[in-house]
mmCIF file of C-alpha atoms and ligand atoms in Angstrom:
data_model
loop_
_atom_site.group_PDB
_atom_site.id
_atom_site.type_symbol
_atom_site.label_atom_id
_atom_site.label_comp_id
_atom_site.label_asym_id
_atom_site.label_seq_id
_atom_site.Cartn_x
_atom_site.Cartn_y
_atom_site.Cartn_z
ATOM 1 C CA UNK J 1 0.000 0.000 0.000
ATOM 2 C CA UNK J 2 2.886 2.375 0.767
ATOM 3 C CA UNK J 3 4.410 1.770 -2.657
ATOM 4 C CA UNK J 4 1.123 2.361 -4.500
ATOM 5 C CA UNK J 5 0.584 5.599 -2.586
ATOM 6 C CA UNK J 6 4.135 6.735 -3.385
ATOM 7 C CA UNK J 7 3.576 5.848 -7.069
ATOM 8 C CA UNK J 8 0.414 7.987 -7.230
ATOM 9 C CA UNK J 9 2.068 10.871 -5.379
ATOM 10 C CA UNK J 10 5.029 10.702 -7.758
ATOM 11 C CA UNK J 11 2.678 10.903 -10.726
ATOM 12 C CA UNK J 12 1.037 13.989 -9.220
ATOM 13 C CA UNK J 13 4.368 15.698 -8.566
ATOM 14 C CA UNK J 14 6.177 15.050 -11.886
ATOM 15 C CA UNK J 15 5.383 17.720 -14.472
ATOM 16 C CA UNK J 16 8.610 17.696 -16.484
ATOM 17 C CA UNK J 17 7.846 14.680 -18.650
ATOM 18 C CA UNK J 18 6.041 13.757 -21.857
ATOM 19 C CA UNK J 19 3.138 11.982 -20.086
ATOM 20 C CA UNK J 20 2.239 15.119 -18.181
ATOM 21 C CA UNK J 21 1.573 17.022 -21.401
ATOM 22 C CA UNK J 22 0.136 14.066 -23.333
ATOM 23 C CA UNK J 23 -2.529 13.552 -20.648
ATOM 24 C CA UNK J 24 -3.445 17.221 -20.230
ATOM 25 C CA UNK J 25 -6.867 16.885 -21.885
ATOM 26 C CA UNK J 26 -8.111 14.313 -19.319
ATOM 27 C CA UNK J 27 -6.212 15.476 -16.227
ATOM 28 C CA UNK J 28 -9.415 16.076 -14.218
ATOM 29 C CA UNK J 29 -10.249 12.367 -14.445
ATOM 30 C CA UNK J 30 -6.614 11.478 -13.727
ATOM 31 C CA UNK J 31 -6.792 13.456 -10.489
ATOM 32 C CA UNK J 32 -10.067 11.708 -9.588
ATOM 33 C CA UNK J 33 -8.504 8.247 -10.218
ATOM 34 C CA UNK J 34 -5.379 9.007 -8.167
ATOM 35 C CA UNK J 35 -7.215 10.751 -5.342
ATOM 36 C CA UNK J 36 -9.885 8.045 -5.013
ATOM 37 C CA UNK J 37 -7.226 5.326 -5.018
ATOM 38 C CA UNK J 38 -5.416 7.184 -2.223
ATOM 39 C CA UNK J 39 -8.701 7.406 -0.268
ATOM 40 C CA UNK J 40 -9.116 3.622 -0.532
ATOM 41 C CA UNK J 41 -5.550 3.317 0.811
ATOM 42 C CA UNK J 42 -6.484 5.654 3.729
ATOM 43 C CA UNK J 43 -4.135 8.315 2.393
ATOM 44 C CA UNK J 44 -6.396 11.067 1.036
ATOM 45 C CA UNK J 45 -4.211 13.802 2.457
ATOM 46 C CA UNK J 46 -1.063 12.624 0.679
ATOM 47 C CA UNK J 47 -2.067 15.065 -2.087
ATOM 48 C CA UNK J 48 -2.244 18.835 -1.648
ATOM 49 C CA UNK J 49 -6.036 19.235 -1.198
ATOM 50 C CA UNK J 50 -6.241 23.059 -1.231
ATOM 51 C CA UNK J 51 -4.124 23.236 -4.425
ATOM 52 C CA UNK J 52 -6.296 20.600 -6.140
ATOM 53 C CA UNK J 53 -9.536 22.346 -5.157
ATOM 54 C CA UNK J 54 -8.221 25.688 -6.456
ATOM 55 C CA UNK J 55 -7.204 24.059 -9.749
ATOM 56 C CA UNK J 56 -10.568 22.284 -10.147
ATOM 57 C CA UNK J 57 -12.399 25.595 -9.769
ATOM 58 C CA UNK J 58 -10.107 27.187 -12.380
ATOM 59 C CA UNK J 59 -11.270 24.555 -14.891
ATOM 60 C CA UNK J 60 -14.939 25.592 -14.675
ATOM 61 C CA UNK J 61 -16.463 27.467 -17.621
ATOM 62 C CA UNK J 62 -19.091 30.191 -17.676
ATOM 63 C CA UNK J 63 -21.707 27.647 -18.820
ATOM 64 C CA UNK J 64 -21.193 25.671 -15.573
ATOM 65 C CA UNK J 65 -19.304 22.708 -17.092
ATOM 66 C CA UNK J 66 -15.694 21.738 -16.348
ATOM 67 C CA UNK J 67 -12.850 21.008 -18.772
ATOM 68 C CA UNK J 68 -10.201 18.275 -18.500
ATOM 69 C CA UNK J 69 -7.766 21.018 -17.465
ATOM 70 C CA UNK J 70 -7.392 24.780 -17.816
ATOM 71 C CA UNK J 71 -8.149 26.023 -21.345
ATOM 72 C CA UNK J 72 -9.936 22.786 -22.344
ATOM 73 C CA UNK J 73 -13.612 22.735 -23.375
ATOM 74 C CA UNK J 74 -16.300 21.817 -20.862
ATOM 75 C CA UNK J 75 -17.392 18.165 -21.075
ATOM 76 C CA UNK J 76 -19.653 15.888 -19.019
ATOM 77 C CA UNK J 77 -16.770 13.467 -18.359
ATOM 78 C CA UNK J 78 -14.713 16.135 -16.583
ATOM 79 C CA UNK J 79 -17.702 17.815 -14.985
ATOM 80 C CA UNK J 80 -18.416 14.529 -13.210
ATOM 81 C CA UNK J 81 -14.761 14.083 -12.177
ATOM 82 C CA UNK J 82 -14.654 17.666 -10.847
ATOM 83 C CA UNK J 83 -17.833 17.150 -8.809
ATOM 84 C CA UNK J 84 -16.500 13.816 -7.489
ATOM 85 C CA UNK J 85 -13.230 15.482 -6.402
ATOM 86 C CA UNK J 86 -15.117 18.262 -4.615
ATOM 87 C CA UNK J 87 -17.346 15.667 -2.927
ATOM 88 C CA UNK J 88 -14.280 13.793 -1.657
ATOM 89 C CA UNK J 89 -12.964 17.003 -0.100
ATOM 90 C CA UNK J 90 -16.437 17.880 1.246
ATOM 91 C CA UNK J 91 -16.267 21.164 -0.692
ATOM 92 C CA UNK J 92 -19.436 20.990 -2.820
ATOM 93 C CA UNK J 93 -20.562 24.287 -1.300
ATOM 94 C CA UNK J 94 -17.837 26.036 -3.309
ATOM 95 C CA UNK J 95 -19.797 25.571 -6.556
ATOM 96 C CA UNK J 96 -23.192 26.756 -7.775
ATOM 97 C CA UNK J 97 -25.074 23.444 -8.079
ATOM 98 C CA UNK J 98 -27.881 25.005 -10.147
ATOM 99 C CA UNK J 99 -25.390 26.309 -12.694
ATOM 100 C CA UNK J 100 -23.800 22.858 -13.113
ATOM 101 C CA UNK J 101 -27.255 21.243 -13.269
ATOM 102 C CA UNK J 102 -28.222 23.669 -16.056
ATOM 103 C CA UNK J 103 -25.123 22.653 -18.039
ATOM 104 C CA UNK J 104 -25.951 18.955 -17.615
ATOM 105 C CA UNK J 105 -29.659 19.391 -18.403
ATOM 106 C CA UNK J 106 -28.778 21.354 -21.545
ATOM 107 C CA UNK J 107 -27.068 18.253 -22.937
ATOM 108 C CA UNK J 108 -30.135 15.972 -22.656
ATOM 109 C CA UNK J 109 -31.703 15.149 -26.033
ATOM 110 C CA UNK J 110 -35.424 14.627 -26.823
ATOM 111 C CA UNK J 111 -34.916 10.814 -26.814
ATOM 112 C CA UNK J 112 -33.507 10.975 -23.259
ATOM 113 C CA UNK J 113 -29.850 10.431 -24.268
ATOM 114 C CA UNK J 114 -27.017 12.823 -23.396
ATOM 115 C CA UNK J 115 -24.403 14.496 -25.545
ATOM 116 C CA UNK J 116 -20.990 14.738 -23.904
ATOM 117 C CA UNK J 117 -20.561 18.381 -24.838
ATOM 118 C CA UNK J 118 -21.708 21.049 -27.267
ATOM 119 C CA UNK J 119 -20.329 19.048 -30.232
ATOM 120 C CA UNK J 120 -22.994 16.388 -29.837
ATOM 121 C CA UNK J 121 -21.421 12.927 -29.428
ATOM 122 C CA UNK J 122 -24.032 10.611 -27.869
ATOM 123 C CA UNK J 123 -22.961 7.696 -25.659
ATOM 124 C CA UNK J 124 -24.366 5.864 -22.636
ATOM 125 C CA UNK J 125 -21.182 6.928 -20.801
ATOM 126 C CA UNK J 126 -22.645 10.426 -20.793
ATOM 127 C CA UNK J 127 -26.003 9.218 -19.430
ATOM 128 C CA UNK J 128 -24.141 7.825 -16.420
ATOM 129 C CA UNK J 129 -22.047 10.989 -16.019
ATOM 130 C CA UNK J 130 -25.172 13.169 -16.113
ATOM 131 C CA UNK J 131 -27.160 11.067 -13.641
ATOM 132 C CA UNK J 132 -24.268 10.651 -11.200
ATOM 133 C CA UNK J 133 -23.238 14.296 -11.334
ATOM 134 C CA UNK J 134 -26.798 15.416 -10.562
ATOM 135 C CA UNK J 135 -27.269 12.734 -7.881
ATOM 136 C CA UNK J 136 -24.172 14.009 -6.065
ATOM 137 C CA UNK J 137 -25.440 17.580 -6.326
ATOM 138 C CA UNK J 138 -28.978 16.585 -5.261
ATOM 139 C CA UNK J 139 -30.340 18.024 -8.547
ATOM 140 C CA UNK J 140 -31.775 15.013 -10.391
ATOM 141 C CA UNK J 141 -34.986 16.964 -10.897
ATOM 142 C CA UNK J 142 -33.180 19.163 -13.468
ATOM 143 C CA UNK J 143 -33.493 16.383 -16.096
ATOM 144 C CA UNK J 144 -36.129 13.949 -17.374
ATOM 145 C CA UNK J 145 -34.999 10.872 -15.404
ATOM 146 C CA UNK J 146 -37.565 8.351 -16.796
ATOM 147 C CA UNK J 147 -36.645 9.376 -20.350
ATOM 148 C CA UNK J 148 -32.928 8.981 -19.518
ATOM 149 C CA UNK J 149 -33.616 5.453 -18.215
ATOM 150 C CA UNK J 150 -35.728 4.641 -21.281
ATOM 151 C CA UNK J 151 -32.830 5.597 -23.582
ATOM 152 C CA UNK J 152 -30.341 3.482 -21.590
ATOM 153 C CA UNK J 153 -32.757 0.523 -21.761
ATOM 154 C CA UNK J 154 -32.955 0.980 -25.556
ATOM 155 C CA UNK J 155 -29.208 0.171 -25.667
ATOM 156 C CA UNK J 156 -29.785 -3.275 -24.137
ATOM 157 C CA UNK J 157 -28.785 -6.268 -26.299
ATOM 158 C CA UNK J 158 -29.875 -9.917 -26.712
ATOM 159 C CA UNK J 159 -27.069 -11.010 -24.342
ATOM 160 C CA UNK J 160 -28.356 -8.803 -21.516
ATOM 161 C CA UNK J 161 -25.440 -6.357 -21.932
ATOM 162 C CA UNK J 162 -25.446 -2.744 -23.105
ATOM 163 C CA UNK J 163 -23.573 -0.719 -25.723
ATOM 164 C CA UNK J 164 -22.774 2.942 -26.516
ATOM 165 C CA UNK J 165 -25.949 3.614 -28.532
ATOM 166 C CA UNK J 166 -28.873 1.382 -29.647
ATOM 167 C CA UNK J 167 -27.613 -1.628 -31.621
ATOM 168 C CA UNK J 168 -23.972 -1.321 -30.499
ATOM 169 C CA UNK J 169 -22.098 -4.362 -29.197
ATOM 170 C CA UNK J 170 -22.182 -5.078 -25.455
ATOM 171 C CA UNK J 171 -18.993 -3.949 -23.742
ATOM 172 C CA UNK J 172 -18.314 -4.197 -19.990
ATOM 173 C CA UNK J 173 -17.401 -0.493 -19.784
ATOM 174 C CA UNK J 174 -20.765 0.489 -21.232
ATOM 175 C CA UNK J 175 -22.514 -2.116 -19.086
ATOM 176 C CA UNK J 176 -21.078 -0.367 -16.028
ATOM 177 C CA UNK J 177 -22.375 2.995 -17.256
ATOM 178 C CA UNK J 178 -25.839 1.627 -18.060
ATOM 179 C CA UNK J 179 -26.285 -0.386 -14.851
ATOM 180 C CA UNK J 180 -24.975 2.583 -12.831
ATOM 181 C CA UNK J 181 -27.313 4.965 -14.666
ATOM 182 C CA UNK J 182 -30.330 2.685 -14.143
ATOM 183 C CA UNK J 183 -29.452 2.276 -10.453
ATOM 184 C CA UNK J 184 -29.341 6.071 -10.057
ATOM 185 C CA UNK J 185 -32.622 6.392 -11.954
ATOM 186 C CA UNK J 186 -34.185 3.785 -9.640
ATOM 187 C CA UNK J 187 -34.897 1.685 -12.741
ATOM 188 C CA UNK J 188 -32.955 -1.547 -12.223
ATOM 189 C CA UNK J 189 -36.113 -3.452 -13.175
ATOM 190 C CA UNK J 190 -35.066 -2.657 -16.767
ATOM 191 C CA UNK J 191 -32.052 -4.990 -16.386
ATOM 192 C CA UNK J 192 -32.396 -8.716 -17.148
ATOM 193 C CA UNK J 193 -30.441 -9.574 -13.999
ATOM 194 C CA UNK J 194 -29.663 -13.251 -14.491
ATOM 195 C CA UNK J 195 -28.910 -12.955 -18.216
ATOM 196 C CA UNK J 196 -26.598 -9.951 -17.687
ATOM 197 C CA UNK J 197 -24.848 -11.404 -14.638
ATOM 198 C CA UNK J 198 -24.219 -14.648 -16.524
ATOM 199 C CA UNK J 199 -22.622 -12.596 -19.350
ATOM 200 C CA UNK J 200 -20.572 -10.712 -16.730
ATOM 201 C CA UNK J 201 -19.270 -13.808 -14.973
ATOM 202 C CA UNK J 202 -18.392 -15.332 -18.348
ATOM 203 C CA UNK J 203 -15.855 -12.483 -18.608
ATOM 204 C CA UNK J 204 -13.505 -14.378 -16.244
ATOM 205 C CA UNK J 205 -10.675 -16.092 -18.166
ATOM 206 C CA UNK J 206 -8.418 -18.961 -17.026
ATOM 207 C CA UNK J 207 -5.924 -16.296 -15.808
ATOM 208 C CA UNK J 208 -8.450 -15.276 -13.138
ATOM 209 C CA UNK J 209 -8.692 -11.808 -14.722
ATOM 210 C CA UNK J 210 -11.774 -10.443 -16.498
ATOM 211 C CA UNK J 211 -12.146 -9.269 -20.099
ATOM 212 C CA UNK J 212 -14.567 -6.676 -21.445
ATOM 213 C CA UNK J 213 -16.330 -8.797 -24.093
ATOM 214 C CA UNK J 214 -16.076 -12.308 -25.559
ATOM 215 C CA UNK J 215 -12.730 -13.450 -27.008
ATOM 216 C CA UNK J 216 -10.794 -10.402 -25.758
ATOM 217 C CA UNK J 217 -7.828 -10.260 -23.390
ATOM 218 C CA UNK J 218 -8.236 -9.910 -19.647
ATOM 219 C CA UNK J 219 -7.401 -6.487 -18.195
ATOM 220 C CA UNK J 220 -7.315 -5.223 -14.597
ATOM 221 C CA UNK J 221 -9.742 -2.356 -15.249
ATOM 222 C CA UNK J 222 -12.555 -4.838 -15.950
ATOM 223 C CA UNK J 223 -12.198 -5.856 -12.316
ATOM 224 C CA UNK J 224 -14.051 -2.598 -11.804
ATOM 225 C CA UNK J 225 -16.303 -2.353 -14.856
ATOM 226 C CA UNK J 226 -17.670 -5.915 -14.388
ATOM 227 C CA UNK J 227 -17.431 -6.340 -10.634
ATOM 228 C CA UNK J 228 -19.224 -3.091 -9.797
ATOM 229 C CA UNK J 229 -22.238 -4.319 -11.839
ATOM 230 C CA UNK J 230 -22.199 -7.718 -10.163
ATOM 231 C CA UNK J 231 -22.096 -5.894 -6.830
ATOM 232 C CA UNK J 232 -24.992 -3.554 -7.731
ATOM 233 C CA UNK J 233 -26.983 -6.585 -8.962
ATOM 234 C CA UNK J 234 -26.019 -8.653 -5.893
ATOM 235 C CA UNK J 235 -24.231 -11.406 -7.816
ATOM 236 C CA UNK J 236 -20.612 -10.805 -6.702
ATOM 237 C CA UNK J 237 -20.400 -14.444 -5.651
ATOM 238 C CA UNK J 238 -20.909 -15.584 -9.267
ATOM 239 C CA UNK J 239 -17.207 -15.156 -10.069
ATOM 240 C CA UNK J 240 -14.098 -16.699 -8.545
ATOM 241 C CA UNK J 241 -13.001 -13.798 -6.347
ATOM 242 C CA UNK J 242 -9.854 -15.518 -5.067
ATOM 243 C CA UNK J 243 -8.608 -16.043 -8.644
ATOM 244 C CA UNK J 244 -9.431 -12.437 -9.607
ATOM 245 C CA UNK J 245 -7.682 -11.030 -6.519
ATOM 246 C CA UNK J 246 -4.609 -13.089 -7.383
ATOM 247 C CA UNK J 247 -4.640 -11.751 -10.966
ATOM 248 C CA UNK J 248 -4.833 -8.124 -9.770
ATOM 249 C CA UNK J 249 -2.052 -8.654 -7.219
ATOM 250 C CA UNK J 250 0.054 -10.267 -9.942
ATOM 251 C CA UNK J 251 -0.217 -7.023 -11.982
ATOM 252 C CA UNK J 252 1.422 -4.935 -9.235
ATOM 253 C CA UNK J 253 4.821 -3.359 -9.806
ATOM 254 C CA UNK J 254 6.431 -4.678 -6.673
ATOM 255 C CA UNK J 255 9.438 -2.364 -6.934
ATOM 256 C CA UNK J 256 8.015 1.016 -7.861
ATOM 257 C CA UNK J 257 4.329 0.598 -6.973
ATOM 258 C CA UNK J 258 1.342 0.942 -9.298
ATOM 259 C CA UNK J 259 -0.762 -1.672 -11.105
ATOM 260 C CA UNK J 260 -0.775 -2.435 -14.846
ATOM 261 C CA UNK J 261 -3.533 -3.740 -17.150
ATOM 262 C CA UNK J 262 -1.972 -7.214 -17.224
ATOM 263 C CA UNK J 263 1.159 -8.858 -15.831
ATOM 264 C CA UNK J 264 4.456 -7.560 -17.246
ATOM 265 C CA UNK J 265 2.974 -4.327 -18.643
ATOM 266 C CA UNK J 266 3.833 -0.869 -17.303
ATOM 267 C CA UNK J 267 1.787 0.428 -14.384
ATOM 268 C CA UNK J 268 -0.440 3.494 -14.844
ATOM 269 C CA UNK J 269 -2.734 5.502 -12.564
ATOM 270 C CA UNK J 270 -5.949 4.341 -14.308
ATOM 271 C CA UNK J 271 -5.234 0.624 -13.711
ATOM 272 C CA UNK J 272 -3.817 1.337 -10.256
ATOM 273 C CA UNK J 273 -7.164 2.885 -9.297
ATOM 274 C CA UNK J 274 -9.367 0.230 -10.879
ATOM 275 C CA UNK J 275 -7.233 -2.607 -9.488
ATOM 276 C CA UNK J 276 -7.469 -1.226 -5.956
ATOM 277 C CA UNK J 277 -11.166 -0.464 -6.454
ATOM 278 C CA UNK J 278 -11.795 -4.062 -7.571
ATOM 279 C CA UNK J 279 -9.975 -5.405 -4.516
ATOM 280 C CA UNK J 280 -11.985 -3.040 -2.331
ATOM 281 C CA UNK J 281 -15.280 -4.336 -3.807
ATOM 282 C CA UNK J 282 -14.156 -7.846 -2.881
ATOM 283 C CA UNK J 283 -13.551 -6.721 0.710
ATOM 284 C CA UNK J 284 -9.756 -6.951 0.516
ATOM 285 C CA UNK J 285 -8.279 -6.461 3.955
ATOM 286 C CA UNK J 286 -7.090 -2.978 4.869
ATOM 287 C CA UNK J 287 -8.843 -1.088 2.037
ATOM 288 C CA UNK J 288 -11.637 1.441 2.481
ATOM 289 C CA UNK J 289 -14.934 0.205 0.960
ATOM 290 C CA UNK J 290 -15.977 1.769 -2.365
ATOM 291 C CA UNK J 291 -19.546 2.382 -3.538
ATOM 292 C CA UNK J 292 -20.157 0.484 -6.830
ATOM 293 C CA UNK J 293 -22.629 3.025 -8.236
ATOM 294 C CA UNK J 294 -20.971 6.312 -7.236
ATOM 295 C CA UNK J 295 -17.382 5.042 -7.730
ATOM 296 C CA UNK J 296 -16.484 6.952 -4.577
ATOM 297 C CA UNK J 297 -15.499 5.795 -1.084
ATOM 298 C CA UNK J 298 -18.636 4.601 0.734
ATOM 299 C CA UNK J 299 -17.995 7.122 3.533
ATOM 300 C CA UNK J 300 -18.144 9.970 0.981
ATOM 301 C CA UNK J 301 -21.422 8.595 -0.417
ATOM 302 C CA UNK J 302 -22.917 8.433 3.095
ATOM 303 C CA UNK J 303 -22.022 12.109 3.529
ATOM 304 C CA UNK J 304 -23.543 13.016 0.140
ATOM 305 C CA UNK J 305 -26.790 11.225 1.067
ATOM 306 C CA UNK J 306 -26.966 13.078 4.375
ATOM 307 C CA UNK J 307 -26.308 16.389 2.646
ATOM 308 C CA UNK J 308 -29.092 15.725 0.137
ATOM 309 C CA UNK J 309 -31.502 14.657 2.821
ATOM 310 C CA UNK J 310 -31.915 11.020 1.744
ATOM 311 C CA UNK J 311 -31.709 8.135 4.229
ATOM 312 C CA UNK J 312 -28.167 6.659 4.251
HETATM 313 C C1 GRG G 401 -16.689 7.446 -12.491
HETATM 314 C C2 GRG G 401 -15.620 5.181 -12.816
HETATM 315 C C3 GRG G 401 -16.261 6.370 -13.421
HETATM 316 C C4 GRG G 401 -16.436 6.423 -14.794
HETATM 317 C C5 GRG G 401 -17.026 7.554 -15.536
HETATM 318 C C6 GRG G 401 -15.943 7.401 -18.594
HETATM 319 C C7 GRG G 401 -16.854 6.495 -17.832
HETATM 320 C C8 GRG G 401 -17.756 7.087 -16.786
HETATM 321 C C9 GRG G 401 -16.874 5.191 -18.079
HETATM 322 C C10 GRG G 401 -16.040 4.529 -19.111
HETATM 323 C C11 GRG G 401 -16.570 3.156 -19.336
HETATM 324 C C12 GRG G 401 -15.791 2.444 -20.405
HETATM 325 C C13 GRG G 401 -16.257 2.576 -21.799
HETATM 326 C C14 GRG G 401 -14.737 1.694 -20.047
HETATM 327 C C15 GRG G 401 -13.947 0.860 -20.930
HETATM 328 C C16 GRG G 401 -12.561 1.376 -21.075
HETATM 329 C C17 GRG G 401 -11.742 0.440 -21.929
HETATM 330 C C18 GRG G 401 -10.859 -0.524 -21.268
HETATM 331 C C19 GRG G 401 -11.844 0.504 -23.257
HETATM 332 C C20 GRG G 401 -11.055 -0.361 -24.121
HETATM 333 O O1 GRG G 401 -11.860 -0.792 -25.169
HETATM 334 P P1 GRG G 401 -11.166 -1.741 -26.247
HETATM 335 O O2 GRG G 401 -12.138 -2.121 -27.277
HETATM 336 O O3 GRG G 401 -10.755 -2.910 -25.280
HETATM 337 O O4 GRG G 401 -9.891 -1.115 -26.708
HETATM 338 P P2 GRG G 401 -11.030 -4.456 -25.289
HETATM 339 O O5 GRG G 401 -10.720 -4.848 -23.865
HETATM 340 O O6 GRG G 401 -12.472 -4.684 -25.652
HETATM 341 O O7 GRG G 401 -10.040 -5.024 -26.241
HETATM 342 ZN ZN1 ZN G 402 -7.788 -1.501 -18.971
#
């Protein structure tokens, strides 16, 4: 745990390398991944909270949305990450929730789907981002929630999985977004639970790791994309958790910290977060629990629920 925390801190501190500039456009999500991983390791305050909060606020646009970093266009992906970061630091009062809700609501289309930004790409990822962002802010009433759920359900396939838009192939990443969105919309009855959970547990390969769709390679991040759905749908016991834990642990860089997508590859912050998050979902000793729908530490979600007046 010490090495993973040091790896994440090192990533946050190094700005004189190629990766720093090459990842500029999605830095807001990178900060969310690193910070949430540190929370699960009980080390939230290893990063400079006040500096991060100041930077997050600098990335907000006049229309209420947030960019991936300063000078980048507002997008739902980074608006969600920004709101998640502020929730972790218990600093949601620093932003105008109505202004953010207006930005999100402005991206909903007549069929219930969401565009990611003003340029109009439609994807079920953005449905999840919109619903989660507004749930955290306690502003779900800014959008048409039943219509949002109806659109997500229209992306459901014969195998029980979900894709990016209607008719697109089932992919575990999209399944996470759709199951998460339906959970937030209180519409899980639109999921064919047994069919989908069977498809999800079929993602486990002989390596113990999970893949994202049939015939593809296993990858640590699917420990989150698949497992979170199995957890939401109460079927976590349908996979071999011991074998999956072993696979994730095998992908650790034991010298420099960090977790890679599969054994022998280079570690990165994305897979470090999703590996730790997967272990946390399986109750791995010493890790903070994570909420499978909010993708935030459970303690943060309890606080959000209290703030929004819902029973925790
Ligand atoms: C708050 C956790 C959280 C997420 C925000 C952005 C988002 C919402 C969700 C992304 C879901 C998604 C699509 C994940 C998949 C990422 C991934 C590993 C894509 C790789 O796709 P391919 O086709 O990989 O390159 P395979 O494994 O199919 O070969
Ligand atoms: Zn991956």
